[in-house]
Coordinates of C-alpha atoms in Angstrom, one line a residue:
Chain A
M1 CA -19.7 14.5 -3.5
N2 CA -18.5 16.5 -0.4
I3 CA -14.9 16.9 -1.0
D4 CA -12.8 18.4 1.9
S5 CA -9.2 18.8 1.5
R6 CA -6.7 20.1 4.0
V7 CA -3.2 19.8 4.7
R8 CA -2.1 18.0 8.2
D9 CA 1.7 17.9 8.9
G10 CA 2.6 18.5 5.4
I11 CA 0.3 15.7 4.2
R12 CA -2.8 16.4 2.2
V13 CA -5.8 14.6 3.7
V14 CA -8.9 14.6 1.4
Q15 CA -12.3 13.5 2.8
L16 CA -14.5 12.2 0.2
G17 CA -18.1 12.1 1.5
G18 CA -20.9 10.6 -0.2
R19 CA -21.2 8.4 -3.3
M20 CA -17.9 7.7 -5.2
D21 CA -19.7 6.4 -8.2
G22 CA -19.5 7.3 -11.8
F23 CA -20.6 10.8 -11.2
G24 CA -18.8 11.4 -7.8
A25 CA -15.7 10.0 -9.1
K26 CA -15.6 12.7 -11.9
E27 CA -16.1 15.4 -9.2
A28 CA -13.3 13.8 -7.3
A29 CA -10.9 13.5 -9.9
A30 CA -11.4 17.1 -11.1
A31 CA -11.1 18.5 -7.5
L32 CA -7.7 16.7 -7.0
P33 CA -6.0 16.1 -10.5
A34 CA -3.6 13.5 -10.3
T35 CA -0.9 15.9 -11.3
D36 CA -1.7 18.2 -8.3
D37 CA 1.4 17.4 -6.2
P38 CA -0.1 14.3 -4.7
A39 CA 3.2 13.1 -3.3
K40 CA 1.5 12.4 0.0
L41 CA -1.9 11.9 0.1
V42 CA -4.4 10.5 2.5
V43 CA -8.1 9.8 1.4
D44 CA -10.4 9.7 4.3
G45 CA -13.2 7.5 3.4
S46 CA -15.2 7.5 6.7
E47 CA -17.9 9.7 5.0
M48 CA -18.0 7.7 1.9
S49 CA -21.2 5.8 1.4
Y50 CA -20.4 4.0 -1.9
L51 CA -17.7 3.1 -4.1
S52 CA -17.8 1.9 -7.8
S53 CA -15.3 0.9 -10.5
A54 CA -15.0 4.5 -11.4
G55 CA -14.3 5.4 -8.0
V56 CA -11.7 2.7 -7.8
R57 CA -10.0 3.9 -10.8
V58 CA -9.7 7.6 -9.5
L59 CA -8.0 6.1 -6.2
L60 CA -5.7 4.0 -8.4
G61 CA -4.8 7.1 -10.5
W62 CA -3.8 8.9 -7.1
Q63 CA -1.9 6.0 -5.9
K64 CA 0.2 5.6 -9.1
A65 CA 0.8 9.4 -9.2
A66 CA 2.0 9.4 -5.5
A67 CA 4.3 6.4 -6.2
A68 CA 5.7 8.0 -9.3
A69 CA 6.5 11.1 -7.4
G70 CA 8.3 9.0 -4.8
G71 CA 5.5 9.7 -2.3
A72 CA 3.0 7.6 -0.5
F73 CA -0.9 7.2 -0.8
A74 CA -3.1 5.8 1.9
L75 CA -6.8 5.2 2.4
C76 CA -8.5 5.4 5.9
G77 CA -11.7 4.9 7.7
L78 CA -13.4 2.9 4.8
Q79 CA -16.9 1.4 5.5
P80 CA -17.2 -2.1 5.3
F81 CA -18.9 -1.9 1.9
C82 CA -16.3 0.3 0.3
R83 CA -13.7 -2.0 1.8
S84 CA -15.2 -4.9 0.1
V85 CA -15.3 -3.2 -3.2
L86 CA -11.7 -2.4 -2.9
E87 CA -10.9 -5.9 -2.2
M88 CA -13.2 -7.1 -5.0
S89 CA -11.2 -4.9 -7.3
G90 CA -7.9 -6.7 -6.4
L91 CA -6.2 -3.4 -5.2
A92 CA -6.2 -4.2 -1.7
G93 CA -2.7 -5.4 -2.0
M94 CA -1.6 -2.1 -3.6
I95 CA -3.1 0.6 -1.5
P96 CA -2.4 0.5 2.2
V97 CA -5.7 1.0 4.4
F98 CA -5.8 2.4 7.9
D99 CA -8.6 2.5 10.3
T100 CA -8.1 6.3 11.2
V101 CA -6.9 9.5 9.7
D102 CA -4.5 9.8 12.6
E103 CA -2.9 6.6 11.8
A104 CA -2.6 7.1 8.2
V105 CA -1.1 10.6 8.5
E106 CA 1.4 9.4 11.2
E107 CA 2.6 6.6 9.0
L108 CA 3.1 8.8 6.0
R109 CA 4.6 11.6 8.0
V110 CA 7.1 9.4 9.9
H111 CA 8.0 6.9 7.3
S112 CA 8.2 9.2 4.3
A113 CA 9.8 12.0 6.4
G114 CA 13.1 11.3 5.0
G115 CA 12.3 11.2 1.3
N116 CA 14.6 9.0 -0.3
V117 CA 17.4 8.7 2.5
G118 CA 17.0 5.3 3.8
E119 CA 18.2 3.6 7.1
T120 CA 21.3 1.4 6.2
V121 CA 21.7 -1.9 8.2
N122 CA 24.5 -4.3 7.8
T123 CA 23.9 -8.0 8.3
D124 CA 25.7 -11.2 7.6
A125 CA 23.9 -11.4 4.4
G126 CA 24.8 -7.9 3.2
T127 CA 23.6 -4.5 3.5
F128 CA 20.0 -3.4 3.5
E129 CA 18.9 0.1 3.0
F130 CA 15.5 0.4 4.3
H131 CA 12.8 2.7 3.1
P132 CA 9.6 2.4 5.1
V133 CA 6.5 3.3 3.1
S134 CA 3.5 2.3 5.1
G135 CA 2.1 0.8 8.1
G136 CA -0.9 -1.1 6.5
G137 CA -1.5 -4.5 7.8
G138 CA 0.2 -6.9 5.4
T139 CA -2.1 -9.9 4.7
I140 CA -1.8 -13.1 2.7
D141 CA -4.8 -14.4 1.1
I142 CA -4.8 -18.0 0.5
L143 CA -6.8 -20.2 -1.7
G144 CA -6.8 -23.9 -1.7
D145 CA -4.0 -25.8 0.1
I146 CA -0.5 -26.9 -0.7
A147 CA -1.5 -30.2 0.5
Y148 CA -3.9 -30.9 -2.2
V149 CA -0.5 -30.8 -4.3
L150 CA 1.6 -32.9 -2.1
D151 CA -0.9 -35.6 -1.4
C152 CA -2.0 -35.5 -5.0
V153 CA -5.6 -35.4 -4.4
V154 CA -6.5 -32.4 -6.8
T155 CA -10.0 -32.8 -8.6
E156 CA -12.1 -30.4 -10.4
D157 CA -14.0 -29.6 -7.0
L158 CA -10.7 -28.4 -5.5
V159 CA -9.8 -26.0 -8.3
A160 CA -10.7 -22.3 -7.8
D161 CA -11.0 -19.7 -10.6
K162 CA -8.6 -16.9 -9.4
P163 CA -9.0 -13.6 -11.3
F164 CA -5.8 -11.9 -12.6
F165 CA -5.3 -8.4 -11.4
E166 CA -2.9 -6.0 -12.7
T167 CA -1.5 -5.3 -9.2
E168 CA -1.3 -9.0 -8.1
Y169 CA 1.5 -10.5 -6.4
S170 CA 1.0 -14.2 -5.9
L171 CA 2.3 -17.6 -6.3
G172 CA 0.8 -21.0 -6.5
L173 CA -0.3 -24.0 -8.5
G174 CA -2.5 -23.6 -11.5
A175 CA -3.1 -23.6 -15.2
L176 CA -5.0 -21.5 -17.8
G177 CA -7.6 -23.0 -19.9
A178 CA -11.3 -23.1 -20.7
R179 CA -12.5 -26.5 -19.8
P180 CA -11.4 -28.9 -17.0
Q181 CA -9.9 -31.3 -19.6
D182 CA -7.9 -28.5 -20.8
Y183 CA -6.5 -27.2 -17.5
L184 CA -6.5 -30.2 -15.0
P185 CA -3.8 -32.3 -16.8
V186 CA -1.3 -29.6 -17.1
M187 CA -1.4 -27.6 -13.8
G188 CA 2.0 -26.4 -12.7
E189 CA 3.9 -23.8 -10.9
A190 CA 2.5 -20.3 -11.2
I191 CA 3.4 -16.7 -10.4
M192 CA 1.6 -13.4 -10.9
L193 CA 3.5 -10.1 -10.6
A194 CA 4.1 -6.9 -12.6
G195 CA 1.0 -7.3 -14.6
T196 CA 2.2 -10.6 -15.8
M197 CA 1.2 -14.2 -15.2
V198 CA 3.5 -17.1 -15.8
W199 CA 3.1 -20.7 -15.2
L200 CA 4.9 -23.9 -16.0
P201 CA 2.5 -26.4 -17.6
T202 CA 3.1 -30.1 -16.7
D203 CA 2.8 -31.0 -20.3
G204 CA 6.3 -32.4 -20.7
N205 CA 7.6 -29.5 -22.6
D206 CA 9.3 -27.8 -19.5
T207 CA 8.4 -24.5 -21.1
P208 CA 6.8 -21.7 -19.2
D209 CA 3.6 -20.1 -20.6
Y210 CA 3.8 -16.3 -20.2
M211 CA 1.1 -14.0 -20.7
I212 CA 0.6 -10.1 -20.1
P213 CA -3.0 -9.4 -20.1
R214 CA -3.2 -5.7 -21.0
K215 CA -6.8 -5.0 -20.7
A216 CA -9.9 -6.5 -19.2
S217 CA -7.6 -8.4 -17.1
T218 CA -10.2 -9.4 -14.6
D219 CA -11.6 -11.8 -17.3
V220 CA -8.4 -13.9 -17.3
V221 CA -8.6 -16.6 -14.5
L222 CA -6.0 -19.0 -13.1
R223 CA -7.5 -22.3 -12.4
T224 CA -5.7 -23.0 -9.1
A225 CA -5.5 -25.8 -6.3
F226 CA -3.1 -23.6 -4.2
N227 CA -2.5 -19.8 -4.3
A228 CA -1.1 -17.3 -2.0
S229 CA -1.5 -13.7 -2.7
L230 CA 0.2 -10.6 -0.9
R231 CA -2.2 -7.9 -0.1
G232 CA -2.4 -4.9 2.2
G233 CA 0.3 -3.0 0.6
F234 CA 4.2 -3.2 1.4
N235 CA 5.6 -2.0 4.6
E236 CA 8.9 -1.2 3.5
F237 CA 11.2 -1.4 0.6
A238 CA 15.0 -2.4 0.9
V239 CA 17.9 -2.1 -1.5
F240 CA 20.0 -5.0 -0.8
R241 CA 23.6 -5.4 -1.7
A242 CA 25.5 -8.8 -0.9
K243 CA 28.9 -8.5 0.5
E244 CA 31.7 -8.2 -2.4
G245 CA 32.5 -11.5 -3.7
K246 CA 30.0 -13.2 -1.3
P247 CA 26.5 -13.6 -2.9
A248 CA 23.7 -14.1 -0.4
S249 CA 21.2 -17.0 -0.7
I250 CA 17.6 -16.4 -0.7
R251 CA 17.6 -18.2 2.8
D252 CA 20.1 -15.7 4.0
I253 CA 18.1 -12.7 2.9
Y254 CA 14.9 -14.1 4.7
R255 CA 16.9 -14.9 7.7
A256 CA 18.5 -11.2 7.8
V257 CA 15.0 -9.6 7.5
F258 CA 13.4 -12.2 10.0
D259 CA 16.0 -11.2 12.4
L260 CA 15.7 -7.4 11.9
A261 CA 11.8 -7.7 11.8
P262 CA 11.1 -7.5 15.6
R263 CA 13.0 -4.4 15.8
R264 CA 11.4 -2.7 12.6
R265 CA 8.0 -3.6 13.5
H266 CA 6.5 -3.9 17.0
D267 CA 3.7 -6.1 15.6
Y268 CA 5.7 -8.5 13.6
R269 CA 4.3 -11.9 13.7
G270 CA 7.0 -14.2 12.3
V271 CA 5.6 -14.2 8.8
L272 CA 6.9 -12.2 5.8
G273 CA 5.8 -11.8 2.3
L274 CA 8.8 -10.6 -0.1
V275 CA 8.7 -9.4 -3.5
M276 CA 12.0 -8.8 -5.3
R277 CA 13.8 -7.7 -8.4
A278 CA 17.0 -9.8 -7.6
E279 CA 20.1 -9.8 -9.7
I280 CA 21.1 -13.5 -9.5
H281 CA 24.5 -15.1 -9.1
E282 CA 23.4 -18.6 -9.4
A283 CA 19.8 -19.8 -9.8
F284 CA 18.7 -23.2 -8.5
G285 CA 15.0 -23.9 -9.5
A286 CA 12.5 -26.7 -9.1
G287 CA 9.2 -27.6 -10.7
I288 CA 6.6 -30.1 -10.4
V289 CA 6.5 -32.1 -13.6
K290 CA 3.2 -34.0 -13.5
S291 CA -0.3 -32.6 -12.5
P292 CA -1.0 -33.5 -8.9
L293 CA -4.5 -35.1 -9.7
L294 CA -6.1 -37.6 -7.6
E295 CA -6.0 -40.1 -10.5
N296 CA -2.0 -39.6 -10.8
Q297 CA -1.8 -40.4 -7.1
P298 CA 1.5 -42.3 -6.4
A299 CA 0.8 -46.0 -6.0
N300 CA 2.8 -46.0 -2.6
G301 CA 0.2 -43.6 -1.2
L302 CA 3.1 -41.4 0.0
P303 CA 3.2 -37.6 -0.7
I304 CA 4.8 -36.7 -4.1
T305 CA 7.7 -35.0 -2.0
D306 CA 8.5 -38.2 -0.3
P307 CA 12.0 -39.3 -1.4
S308 CA 10.5 -42.4 -3.0
N309 CA 8.4 -40.2 -5.2
F310 CA 10.3 -37.0 -5.5
P311 CA 12.4 -37.9 -8.6
E312 CA 9.4 -38.9 -10.6
W313 CA 7.4 -35.8 -9.6
F314 CA 9.9 -32.9 -9.5
E315 CA 12.6 -31.6 -11.7
S316 CA 15.0 -30.0 -9.2
D317 CA 18.4 -28.4 -9.8
R318 CA 21.5 -29.8 -8.2
S319 CA 23.5 -27.5 -10.2
P320 CA 22.8 -23.8 -11.0
R321 CA 20.3 -23.7 -13.8
H322 CA 21.7 -20.4 -15.0
A323 CA 23.8 -17.4 -13.6
G324 CA 23.9 -13.6 -14.2
T325 CA 20.1 -13.4 -14.8
T326 CA 17.6 -11.1 -13.2
A327 CA 14.8 -12.6 -11.3
L328 CA 11.4 -11.3 -10.3
V329 CA 10.5 -13.1 -7.2
C330 CA 7.2 -13.5 -5.1
G331 CA 7.6 -15.5 -1.9
V332 CA 6.3 -16.0 1.7
G333 CA 8.3 -17.0 4.6
A334 CA 7.6 -18.2 8.2
D335 CA 10.2 -17.7 10.9
L336 CA 10.1 -21.1 13.0
T337 CA 12.3 -19.4 15.7
A338 CA 9.6 -16.5 16.2
D339 CA 6.4 -16.7 18.2
L340 CA 3.8 -17.6 15.4
S341 CA 0.9 -17.6 17.6
G342 CA -0.5 -14.5 16.0
I343 CA -1.1 -16.2 12.8
D344 CA -3.8 -18.8 12.0
G345 CA -1.7 -21.9 12.2
D346 CA -3.9 -24.0 9.9
R347 CA -3.8 -21.4 7.2
L348 CA 0.0 -21.0 7.7
E349 CA 0.5 -24.6 6.9
R350 CA -1.4 -24.5 3.8
M351 CA 1.4 -22.5 2.1
F352 CA 4.5 -24.3 3.0
Y353 CA 6.1 -27.7 2.6
V354 CA 9.6 -29.0 3.2
N355 CA 11.3 -29.6 -0.2
P356 CA 13.8 -32.3 0.3
A357 CA 16.0 -30.4 -2.2
N358 CA 16.0 -27.7 0.6
L359 CA 18.2 -29.6 3.0
G360 CA 19.6 -28.1 6.2
S361 CA 18.4 -26.8 9.3
Q362 CA 14.7 -25.8 9.3
S363 CA 14.7 -22.5 11.2
E364 CA 12.6 -21.0 8.6
V365 CA 10.1 -22.2 5.9
L366 CA 10.0 -20.4 2.6
H367 CA 8.1 -20.5 -0.6
N368 CA 9.2 -18.5 -3.5
H369 CA 8.5 -18.6 -7.1
A370 CA 10.5 -16.5 -9.7
V371 CA 10.4 -15.5 -13.3
F372 CA 14.0 -15.1 -14.9
F373 CA 15.0 -12.7 -17.6
T374 CA 18.3 -12.1 -19.4
G375 CA 19.6 -8.9 -20.6
A376 CA 17.3 -6.8 -18.3
P377 CA 18.3 -3.1 -18.1
P378 CA 20.0 -2.4 -14.6
P379 CA 17.9 -1.1 -11.8
V380 CA 17.5 2.6 -11.9
G381 CA 17.7 2.8 -8.1
G382 CA 14.9 4.0 -5.9
C383 CA 12.0 2.1 -4.7
D384 CA 9.3 2.0 -7.5
M385 CA 9.1 -1.9 -7.5
D386 CA 6.4 -1.7 -10.1
A387 CA 8.5 0.4 -12.3
E388 CA 11.7 -1.7 -11.8
M389 CA 9.7 -4.9 -12.6
R390 CA 8.1 -3.4 -15.6
R391 CA 11.4 -2.4 -17.0
V392 CA 12.7 -6.0 -16.6
V393 CA 9.6 -7.6 -18.3
E394 CA 9.7 -4.9 -21.0
G395 CA 13.2 -4.5 -21.5
G396 CA 14.7 -8.1 -20.8
E397 CA 14.5 -11.3 -22.6
F398 CA 12.0 -13.7 -20.8
A399 CA 14.1 -16.9 -19.8
D400 CA 12.3 -19.1 -17.4
M401 CA 10.0 -19.4 -14.5
R402 CA 10.5 -21.9 -11.6
H403 CA 9.8 -22.6 -7.9
L404 CA 12.9 -20.9 -6.4
L405 CA 15.1 -23.1 -4.2
D406 CA 16.4 -21.4 -1.1
Q407 CA 20.1 -21.9 -2.1
T408 CA 19.8 -19.4 -4.9
T409 CA 22.1 -16.7 -4.6
V410 CA 21.7 -13.1 -5.2
V411 CA 24.2 -10.2 -5.7
S412 CA 21.7 -7.3 -5.3
A413 CA 18.1 -6.7 -5.0
L414 CA 15.2 -4.3 -4.6
I415 CA 12.9 -6.0 -2.0
A416 CA 9.5 -5.1 -1.0
V417 CA 8.7 -6.3 2.4
S418 CA 5.3 -7.1 4.0
Y419 CA 5.2 -7.8 7.6
V420 CA 2.2 -10.1 7.6
Q421 CA -0.5 -9.6 10.2
E422 CA -3.0 -12.0 8.9
V423 CA -3.5 -14.8 6.7
R424 CA -7.0 -14.9 5.5
E425 CA -9.1 -17.0 3.1
D426 CA -9.0 -15.5 -0.4
R427 CA -12.5 -14.3 -1.2
N428 CA -11.3 -12.8 -4.6
V429 CA -12.7 -15.7 -6.5
Chain B
M1 CA -43.0 -6.7 -8.4
K2 CA -41.4 -4.6 -11.0
V3 CA -40.2 -1.1 -11.3
I4 CA -38.8 0.5 -14.6
G5 CA -36.4 3.5 -15.1
E6 CA -35.3 5.2 -18.2
F7 CA -31.8 6.8 -18.4
L8 CA -30.6 9.4 -21.0
S9 CA -27.2 9.5 -22.5
D10 CA -25.9 12.1 -19.8
R11 CA -23.7 11.4 -16.7
D12 CA -26.2 13.7 -14.7
E13 CA -28.6 10.7 -15.1
L14 CA -26.3 8.6 -12.8
L15 CA -27.7 10.7 -9.9
K16 CA -31.1 9.1 -10.5
L17 CA -29.6 5.6 -10.0
E18 CA -29.5 5.7 -6.1
P19 CA -33.1 6.6 -5.3
F20 CA -34.2 4.3 -8.1
T21 CA -32.4 1.3 -6.6
A22 CA -33.2 2.2 -3.1
G23 CA -36.8 2.7 -3.8
F24 CA -37.2 -0.8 -5.4
A25 CA -35.1 -2.4 -2.6
A26 CA -37.3 -1.0 0.1
Q27 CA -40.6 -2.0 -1.6
A28 CA -39.1 -5.6 -2.3
G29 CA -37.8 -5.9 1.1
L30 CA -34.1 -6.6 0.0
S31 CA -31.4 -6.6 2.7
E32 CA -28.7 -4.0 2.9
A33 CA -26.1 -6.3 1.1
D34 CA -28.7 -7.0 -1.7
L35 CA -29.2 -3.3 -2.1
F36 CA -25.4 -2.6 -2.3
A37 CA -25.0 -5.4 -4.9
L38 CA -28.0 -4.0 -6.9
Q39 CA -26.6 -0.5 -6.7
I40 CA -23.2 -1.7 -8.1
V41 CA -24.6 -3.7 -10.8
V42 CA -27.1 -1.2 -12.2
E43 CA -24.5 1.7 -12.0
E44 CA -21.6 -0.2 -13.4
L45 CA -23.8 -1.1 -16.5
V46 CA -25.7 2.1 -17.0
T47 CA -22.4 4.0 -16.7
N48 CA -20.8 1.7 -19.4
V49 CA -23.7 2.5 -21.9
I50 CA -23.5 6.3 -21.1
D51 CA -19.7 6.6 -21.4
Y52 CA -19.2 4.0 -24.2
G53 CA -22.4 3.1 -25.8
G54 CA -22.2 6.0 -28.4
V55 CA -25.8 7.1 -27.8
P56 CA -26.0 10.9 -28.8
A57 CA -26.2 13.0 -25.6
G58 CA -29.6 13.5 -24.2
E59 CA -31.1 10.7 -25.9
L60 CA -32.6 7.6 -24.3
A61 CA -29.5 5.4 -23.4
A62 CA -30.9 2.5 -21.2
T63 CA -34.0 1.2 -19.9
V64 CA -33.7 -0.7 -16.6
E65 CA -36.2 -3.1 -15.0
L66 CA -35.9 -4.3 -11.6
S67 CA -38.0 -7.1 -10.4
T68 CA -38.3 -9.9 -8.0
E69 CA -38.9 -13.6 -9.2
S70 CA -39.6 -16.0 -6.4
D71 CA -36.3 -16.0 -4.3
D72 CA -34.4 -13.8 -6.9
W73 CA -34.0 -10.4 -7.7
V74 CA -33.5 -9.6 -11.4
V75 CA -32.0 -6.5 -13.2
F76 CA -33.0 -6.4 -17.0
I77 CA -31.2 -3.7 -18.8
R78 CA -31.9 -2.8 -22.5
D79 CA -29.7 -0.2 -24.2
R80 CA -29.5 1.4 -27.6
G81 CA -25.6 1.6 -27.7
K82 CA -23.5 -0.1 -30.2
E83 CA -23.5 -3.9 -30.1
Y84 CA -21.5 -5.0 -27.1
N85 CA -21.5 -8.2 -24.9
P86 CA -19.8 -7.2 -21.7
L87 CA -19.9 -10.7 -20.5
L88 CA -17.5 -11.8 -23.3
R89 CA -13.7 -11.5 -22.8
E90 CA -12.1 -8.5 -24.3
D91 CA -9.4 -8.8 -26.6
P92 CA -6.2 -7.5 -25.2
D93 CA -5.3 -4.1 -26.1
T94 CA -1.5 -4.3 -26.9
T95 CA -1.3 -0.7 -28.1
L96 CA -1.3 0.9 -24.7
P97 CA 2.1 1.7 -23.1
A98 CA 2.5 0.4 -19.5
E99 CA 2.0 3.9 -18.0
Q100 CA -1.3 4.1 -19.5
R101 CA -2.8 0.7 -18.7
Q102 CA -5.7 0.8 -16.3
I103 CA -7.5 -2.0 -14.7
G104 CA -10.1 -2.6 -17.5
G105 CA -13.3 -4.6 -17.2
L106 CA -13.6 -3.9 -13.5
G107 CA -17.2 -3.0 -13.5
V108 CA -18.2 -6.0 -15.5
H109 CA -16.2 -8.1 -13.2
F110 CA -18.0 -6.6 -10.3
C111 CA -21.5 -7.5 -11.9
K112 CA -20.4 -11.0 -12.4
K113 CA -19.1 -11.5 -8.9
L114 CA -22.2 -9.9 -7.2
T115 CA -24.8 -12.0 -9.3
D116 CA -25.5 -15.7 -9.6
A117 CA -26.5 -15.6 -13.4
Q118 CA -26.0 -13.4 -16.4
S119 CA -27.1 -13.5 -19.9
Y120 CA -26.8 -11.3 -23.0
A121 CA -28.8 -10.9 -26.1
R122 CA -28.9 -8.7 -29.2
E123 CA -32.4 -7.9 -30.0
D124 CA -34.0 -5.3 -32.3
G125 CA -30.9 -3.3 -32.3
C126 CA -30.6 -3.2 -28.6
N127 CA -28.1 -4.8 -26.2
V128 CA -30.2 -6.9 -23.5
L129 CA -28.6 -8.0 -20.2
V130 CA -30.4 -10.0 -17.7
L131 CA -28.6 -10.4 -14.4
R132 CA -30.1 -12.7 -11.4
K133 CA -29.3 -13.0 -7.9
R134 CA -30.7 -15.0 -5.1
R135 CA -31.9 -13.0 -2.2
S136 CA -29.5 -13.1 0.7
Q137 CA -31.0 -14.2 4.0

């Protein structure tokens, strides 16, 4: 392939021209070894005519190397075919993609100019130290509909097979299993993050099923009736600390980021995707306890969240489930006080419902799932979310998985923020 | 119609795939979207055989037949690599530390996504894969 490497404003820009196939990927990898100071790297794909899995792996290697070096990696100018391959690979959530070289260079130059020195903002919830990483368009890809769950109408036809990707951040309702009779009766709360899939089967045992596919992970599918995935890369990382002796609720944290968002992003549209490694003060969780199949529909015809049905359908904490744990959280939120007209309203409604357990004013709707660990190693600091999460997964003791109630309180957290520009249909099925 | 190509166990052979698939697509009147899907499918599978099939360098690794059958295009690949059915789920490799983990099985995932039907057989010491896709309009 034609490989043209130059440095612009201190950022290496590599144009890869031609076919990034098994052959071209080898050439590209040799021309720019992952160890060759790739801290800030832009790959210009405007002349790339083809991209295969071998090419995707080289791009992923560069992305990982940049992240490990505390830098940033971005793609730009991808032609539609190469973009669709990237999306098919599940990496669209991990690597920011810009339209032009200028945008990519500008974002990496401006937002990583200060290295690890972040901007500190004090809020009612606590202190946020922001580290912008990219200006990529945050996206939520949605499958199915929360209404299938709430109206209790799930049938085999409404269940999609969602592949599991190592880079996936998503939440939803689903199950693992080979045949419909295996997975339909046990569908429950599910979350994917840090190379891990956890779900809470509705089999009466109240015990989450925990899986870390280490290889060939695209062969693992979640059977899901509703799923929301964060894609497009994170826009910033924030190191959050609650005020001394005053832990902040999940709702407080979202509210603070909502309130700061219009100043931080001119293109803010009222919707956030947040991924956190949070040190929990007190955890309040909830979980559906019966699979929301049409055949299980309540006799009174009301949604399963209706107060008349809620106690039978949900187990929901009134007192803290546990304290002092570490939670890995994936969530989405919409600010009801913001102008939401820039986001497709129908698709937005497919992600949220008002949980009766989340009483209080509804100035925002949130939907978060969490995996809890005990004995996790403390955060090392810095903004490598993937590394922090893996340290928790590998060094901590897996404790629990739940739908996370908004009143859960947090002492400190590393938060990855996606300022969502678009809610799309998930085509990665 | 049908075209047949033979590919040796050598990464340079991958350079032949683009003209091979593009030539077939032109003759068969395939759409651009079909050509892209066809190219990915053939390249991922042939690359797998060359990289992991264990065929000695320079020997015949895979024979590829591209054909059309009514409204479908069909990829038939026979390789002399070690017995391997890529359509089956691989066992997790628990020996790799996190830092070394890569997305595995991505190429096969692409092949499954981009075609409507896939089959595998082990015949006469060869792996035989057949992938089929309805032409796009």
